[in-house]
Amino acid sequence: MQNNPAGLQLDLSGCLRHFLSIAGLSRDLLTEMMDTAESFGSVAEQAVKKVPLLRGKTVVNLFFENSTRTRTTFELAAKRLSADVLNVNIATSSTSKGESLLDTIRNLEAMHVDMFVVRHSSSGAAHFIASHVAPHISVINAGDGSHAHPTQAMLDMFTIRQYKGAIEGLIVVIVGDIRHSRVARSQIRALTTLGAKEVRVIAPRTLLPKDIQSLGAHVFETIDHALSGADVVIGLRLQKERMSGAFLPSEHEYFARFGLTEQRLKLASKDVIVMHPGPINREVEMESRVVDGSRAVILQQVSNGIAIRMATMAMTMSTVNQMRSQQQK
Ligand code: CP
């Protein structure tokens, strides 16, 4: 695996070649991604929801972990860019017969594909694939272990920018299972790169990673204190599938101490927005009244996922095309 993700992600002129992590990417590049996504926003409103940018390209969705939002929005995004899309069903693939990850990739490469969108339970899987694929193939990380989920973070930044005008100067609270969350790590990196005033994190001690302050987040002890004056509140799912021991006394107790309620949100800024990457455990992470309330922008996050994923695919393919044409000169 590469130690410097930006080095693997960028070509020699600093353009996005793979999208693996927010780490090492500049504010300008993240802004360019949001601007590109904005330019794709109108495609969904056209009678024919397609632009020809990826016509003739083949995108492979390779999801070794379950997904509803990410897999489907990547598929829609690729189709709206006119790409051919291959959804590999891992449960019925030869992975179940013991084929290695690299052999699976090599066999799909032999079919002359152009892009892999990868979700995997192992941190570093997307980096590993990116460091082994042929030069004309781009890899996009759709979530690897508890390491990174960069397209989720960018659709979240895009949503915040849509509602707040900018990320600069905002107080953003992230509440929930931060220890197991690739989303939180990517969000904190994106928020600090884009100039948020303060990123506050709040979770039971057992669900806070030791290194979280080194990313630039401030740890709060009580949710009421964390919510005071907040512009954006992001709830995270309790990732029970990644919890091997007793991380929580009970869901009931978690909700009592950390759950987002209408009552608690009164402490935040009056125009606070409430976000959640999904899937949501209602009445554990958030009251249903909050999930379905006027401050929630959770379904807008899902819609924005298509535009951001279109932007990601368009940017990486454009870089690969440029690299190819330079090689042919
Ligand atoms: N937010 C997110 O990654 O959701 P899925 O697991 O449904 O893709």
CSV table of N, CA and C in Angstrom, one decimal, residues 223-288:
chain,number,residue,atom,x,y,z
A,223,ILE,N,-23.3,16.2,25.0
A,223,ILE,CA,-23.9,16.6,23.7
A,223,ILE,C,-24.5,18.0,23.8
A,224,ASP,N,-25.0,18.4,24.9
A,224,ASP,CA,-25.5,19.7,25.0
A,224,ASP,C,-24.4,20.8,24.8
A,225,HIS,N,-23.3,20.5,25.3
A,225,HIS,CA,-22.2,21.5,25.2
A,225,HIS,C,-21.7,21.5,23.7
A,226,ALA,N,-21.7,20.3,23.1
A,226,ALA,CA,-21.2,20.2,21.7
A,226,ALA,C,-22.2,20.9,20.7
A,227,LEU,N,-23.5,20.8,21.0
A,227,LEU,CA,-24.5,21.4,20.1
A,227,LEU,C,-24.6,22.9,20.2
A,228,SER,N,-24.1,23.5,21.3
A,228,SER,CA,-24.3,24.9,21.5
A,228,SER,C,-23.7,25.7,20.3
A,229,GLY,N,-24.6,26.4,19.6
A,229,GLY,CA,-24.2,27.3,18.5
A,229,GLY,C,-23.9,26.6,17.2
A,230,ALA,N,-24.1,25.2,17.1
A,230,ALA,CA,-23.7,24.5,15.9
A,230,ALA,C,-24.5,24.9,14.7
A,231,ASP,N,-23.8,24.9,13.5
A,231,ASP,CA,-24.4,25.2,12.2
A,231,ASP,C,-24.9,23.9,11.5
A,232,VAL,N,-24.1,22.9,11.8
A,232,VAL,CA,-24.4,21.6,11.1
A,232,VAL,C,-24.2,20.5,12.1
A,233,VAL,N,-25.2,19.5,12.2
A,233,VAL,CA,-25.0,18.4,13.1
A,233,VAL,C,-25.1,17.1,12.2
A,234,ILE,N,-24.1,16.3,12.3
A,234,ILE,CA,-24.0,15.1,11.6
A,234,ILE,C,-24.1,13.9,12.5
A,235,GLY,N,-25.2,13.1,12.4
A,235,GLY,CA,-25.3,11.9,13.2
A,235,GLY,C,-24.7,10.7,12.5
A,236,LEU,N,-24.1,9.8,13.2
A,236,LEU,CA,-23.5,8.6,12.6
A,236,LEU,C,-24.1,7.3,13.2
A,237,ARG,N,-24.1,6.3,12.4
A,237,ARG,CA,-24.7,5.0,12.8
A,237,ARG,C,-23.8,4.3,13.8
A,238,LEU,N,-24.4,3.6,14.7
A,238,LEU,CA,-23.7,2.7,15.6
A,238,LEU,C,-23.4,1.4,14.7
A,239,GLN,N,-22.1,1.2,14.5
A,239,GLN,CA,-21.7,0.1,13.6
A,239,GLN,C,-21.5,-1.2,14.3
A,240,LYS,N,-22.7,-1.8,14.7
A,240,LYS,CA,-22.6,-3.0,15.5
A,240,LYS,C,-21.8,-4.1,14.9
A,241,GLU,N,-21.9,-4.2,13.5
A,241,GLU,CA,-21.1,-5.3,12.9
A,241,GLU,C,-19.6,-5.1,13.0
A,242,ARG,N,-19.1,-3.9,13.4
A,242,ARG,CA,-17.7,-3.8,13.6
A,242,ARG,C,-17.3,-3.8,15.1
A,243,MET,N,-18.3,-4.0,16.0
A,243,MET,CA,-18.0,-4.0,17.4
A,243,MET,C,-17.9,-5.4,17.9
A,244,SER,N,-16.7,-5.7,18.4
A,244,SER,CA,-16.4,-7.1,18.8
A,244,SER,C,-16.7,-7.2,20.3
A,245,GLY,N,-16.5,-6.2,21.1
A,245,GLY,CA,-16.7,-6.3,22.5
A,245,GLY,C,-17.9,-5.5,23.0
A,246,ALA,N,-17.9,-5.2,24.3
A,246,ALA,CA,-19.0,-4.4,24.9
A,246,ALA,C,-18.7,-2.9,24.8
A,247,PHE,N,-19.0,-2.3,23.7
A,247,PHE,CA,-18.7,-0.9,23.5
A,247,PHE,C,-19.8,0.0,24.1
A,248,LEU,N,-21.0,-0.5,24.3
A,248,LEU,CA,-22.1,0.3,24.8
A,248,LEU,C,-22.9,-0.5,25.9
A,249,PRO,N,-23.3,0.3,26.9
A,249,PRO,CA,-24.1,-0.4,27.9
A,249,PRO,C,-25.4,-0.9,27.3
A,250,SER,N,-26.2,0.0,26.5
A,250,SER,CA,-27.4,-0.4,25.8
A,250,SER,C,-27.7,0.7,24.8
A,251,GLU,N,-28.5,0.4,23.8
A,251,GLU,CA,-29.0,1.4,22.9
A,251,GLU,C,-29.8,2.4,23.5
A,252,HIS,N,-30.6,2.0,24.5
A,252,HIS,CA,-31.5,2.9,25.2
A,252,HIS,C,-30.7,4.0,26.0
A,253,GLU,N,-29.6,3.5,26.6
A,253,GLU,CA,-28.7,4.4,27.3
A,253,GLU,C,-28.0,5.4,26.4
A,254,TYR,N,-27.6,4.8,25.2
A,254,TYR,CA,-26.9,5.6,24.2
A,254,TYR,C,-27.8,6.7,23.8
A,255,PHE,N,-29.1,6.4,23.5
A,255,PHE,CA,-30.0,7.4,23.0
A,255,PHE,C,-30.2,8.5,24.1
A,256,ALA,N,-30.3,8.0,25.4
A,256,ALA,CA,-30.5,9.0,26.4
A,256,ALA,C,-29.3,10.0,26.5
A,257,ARG,N,-28.1,9.5,26.3
A,257,ARG,CA,-26.9,10.4,26.5
A,257,ARG,C,-26.5,11.1,25.2
A,258,PHE,N,-26.7,10.5,24.0
A,258,PHE,CA,-26.1,11.0,22.8
A,258,PHE,C,-27.2,11.2,21.7
A,259,GLY,N,-28.4,10.7,21.8
A,259,GLY,CA,-29.4,10.8,20.8
A,259,GLY,C,-29.7,12.2,20.4
A,260,LEU,N,-30.0,12.4,19.1
A,260,LEU,CA,-30.4,13.8,18.6
A,260,LEU,C,-31.9,13.9,18.7
A,261,THR,N,-32.3,14.8,19.6
A,261,THR,CA,-33.7,15.1,19.8
A,261,THR,C,-34.1,16.5,19.4
A,262,GLU,N,-35.3,16.7,19.1
A,262,GLU,CA,-35.8,18.1,18.9
A,262,GLU,C,-35.4,19.0,20.0
A,263,GLN,N,-35.6,18.5,21.2
A,263,GLN,CA,-35.3,19.3,22.4
A,263,GLN,C,-33.8,19.7,22.4
A,264,ARG,N,-32.9,18.8,22.2
A,264,ARG,CA,-31.5,19.1,22.2
A,264,ARG,C,-31.1,20.1,21.1
A,265,LEU,N,-31.8,19.9,19.9
A,265,LEU,CA,-31.4,20.8,18.8
A,265,LEU,C,-31.7,22.2,19.0
A,266,LYS,N,-32.5,22.5,20.0
A,266,LYS,CA,-32.8,23.9,20.4
A,266,LYS,C,-31.5,24.7,20.8
A,267,LEU,N,-30.5,23.9,21.2
A,267,LEU,CA,-29.2,24.5,21.6
A,267,LEU,C,-28.4,25.0,20.5
A,268,ALA,N,-28.7,24.4,19.3
A,268,ALA,CA,-27.9,24.7,18.1
A,268,ALA,C,-28.3,26.0,17.5
A,269,SER,N,-27.6,26.5,16.4
A,269,SER,CA,-28.0,27.7,15.7
A,269,SER,C,-29.4,27.5,15.2
A,270,LYS,N,-30.2,28.6,15.0
A,270,LYS,CA,-31.6,28.5,14.7
A,270,LYS,C,-31.8,27.9,13.3
A,271,ASP,N,-30.8,28.1,12.4
A,271,ASP,CA,-30.9,27.5,11.1
A,271,ASP,C,-30.0,26.3,10.9
A,272,VAL,N,-29.8,25.5,12.0
A,272,VAL,CA,-29.0,24.3,11.9
A,272,VAL,C,-29.5,23.3,10.9
A,273,ILE,N,-28.6,22.6,10.2
A,273,ILE,CA,-29.1,21.5,9.4
A,273,ILE,C,-28.6,20.2,10.0
A,274,VAL,N,-29.4,19.2,9.8
A,274,VAL,CA,-29.1,17.9,10.4
A,274,VAL,C,-28.9,16.9,9.3
A,275,MET,N,-27.7,16.1,9.4
A,275,MET,CA,-27.3,15.2,8.4
A,275,MET,C,-27.1,13.8,8.9
A,276,HIS,N,-27.1,12.8,8.1
A,276,HIS,CA,-26.8,11.5,8.5
A,276,HIS,C,-26.4,10.7,7.2
A,277,PRO,N,-25.3,10.0,7.1
A,277,PRO,CA,-24.9,9.3,5.9
A,277,PRO,C,-25.8,8.1,5.6
A,278,GLY,N,-26.5,7.6,6.6
A,278,GLY,CA,-27.4,6.4,6.4
A,278,GLY,C,-26.5,5.2,6.5
A,279,PRO,N,-27.0,4.0,6.7
A,279,PRO,CA,-28.4,3.8,7.2
A,279,PRO,C,-28.6,4.3,8.6
A,280,ILE,N,-29.9,4.7,8.9
A,280,ILE,CA,-30.2,5.3,10.2
A,280,ILE,C,-30.8,4.3,11.1
A,281,ASN,N,-30.4,4.3,12.4
A,281,ASN,CA,-31.2,3.5,13.4
A,281,ASN,C,-32.1,4.6,14.1
A,282,ARG,N,-33.3,4.6,13.7
A,282,ARG,CA,-34.2,5.6,14.3
A,282,ARG,C,-34.4,5.3,15.8
A,283,GLU,N,-34.6,6.4,16.6
A,283,GLU,CA,-34.7,6.3,18.0
A,283,GLU,C,-33.5,5.7,18.7
A,284,VAL,N,-32.4,5.6,18.0
A,284,VAL,CA,-31.1,5.2,18.7
A,284,VAL,C,-30.2,6.3,18.4
A,285,GLU,N,-30.0,6.7,17.2
A,285,GLU,CA,-29.1,7.8,16.9
A,285,GLU,C,-29.8,9.1,16.8
A,286,MET,N,-31.0,9.0,16.3
A,286,MET,CA,-31.9,10.3,16.1
A,286,MET,C,-33.3,9.9,16.4
A,287,GLU,N,-34.0,10.9,16.9
A,287,GLU,CA,-35.5,10.8,17.0
A,287,GLU,C,-36.1,10.8,15.6
A,288,SER,N,-37.1,10.0,15.4
A,288,SER,CA,-37.8,10.1,14.1
A,288,SER,C,-38.3,11.5,13.7
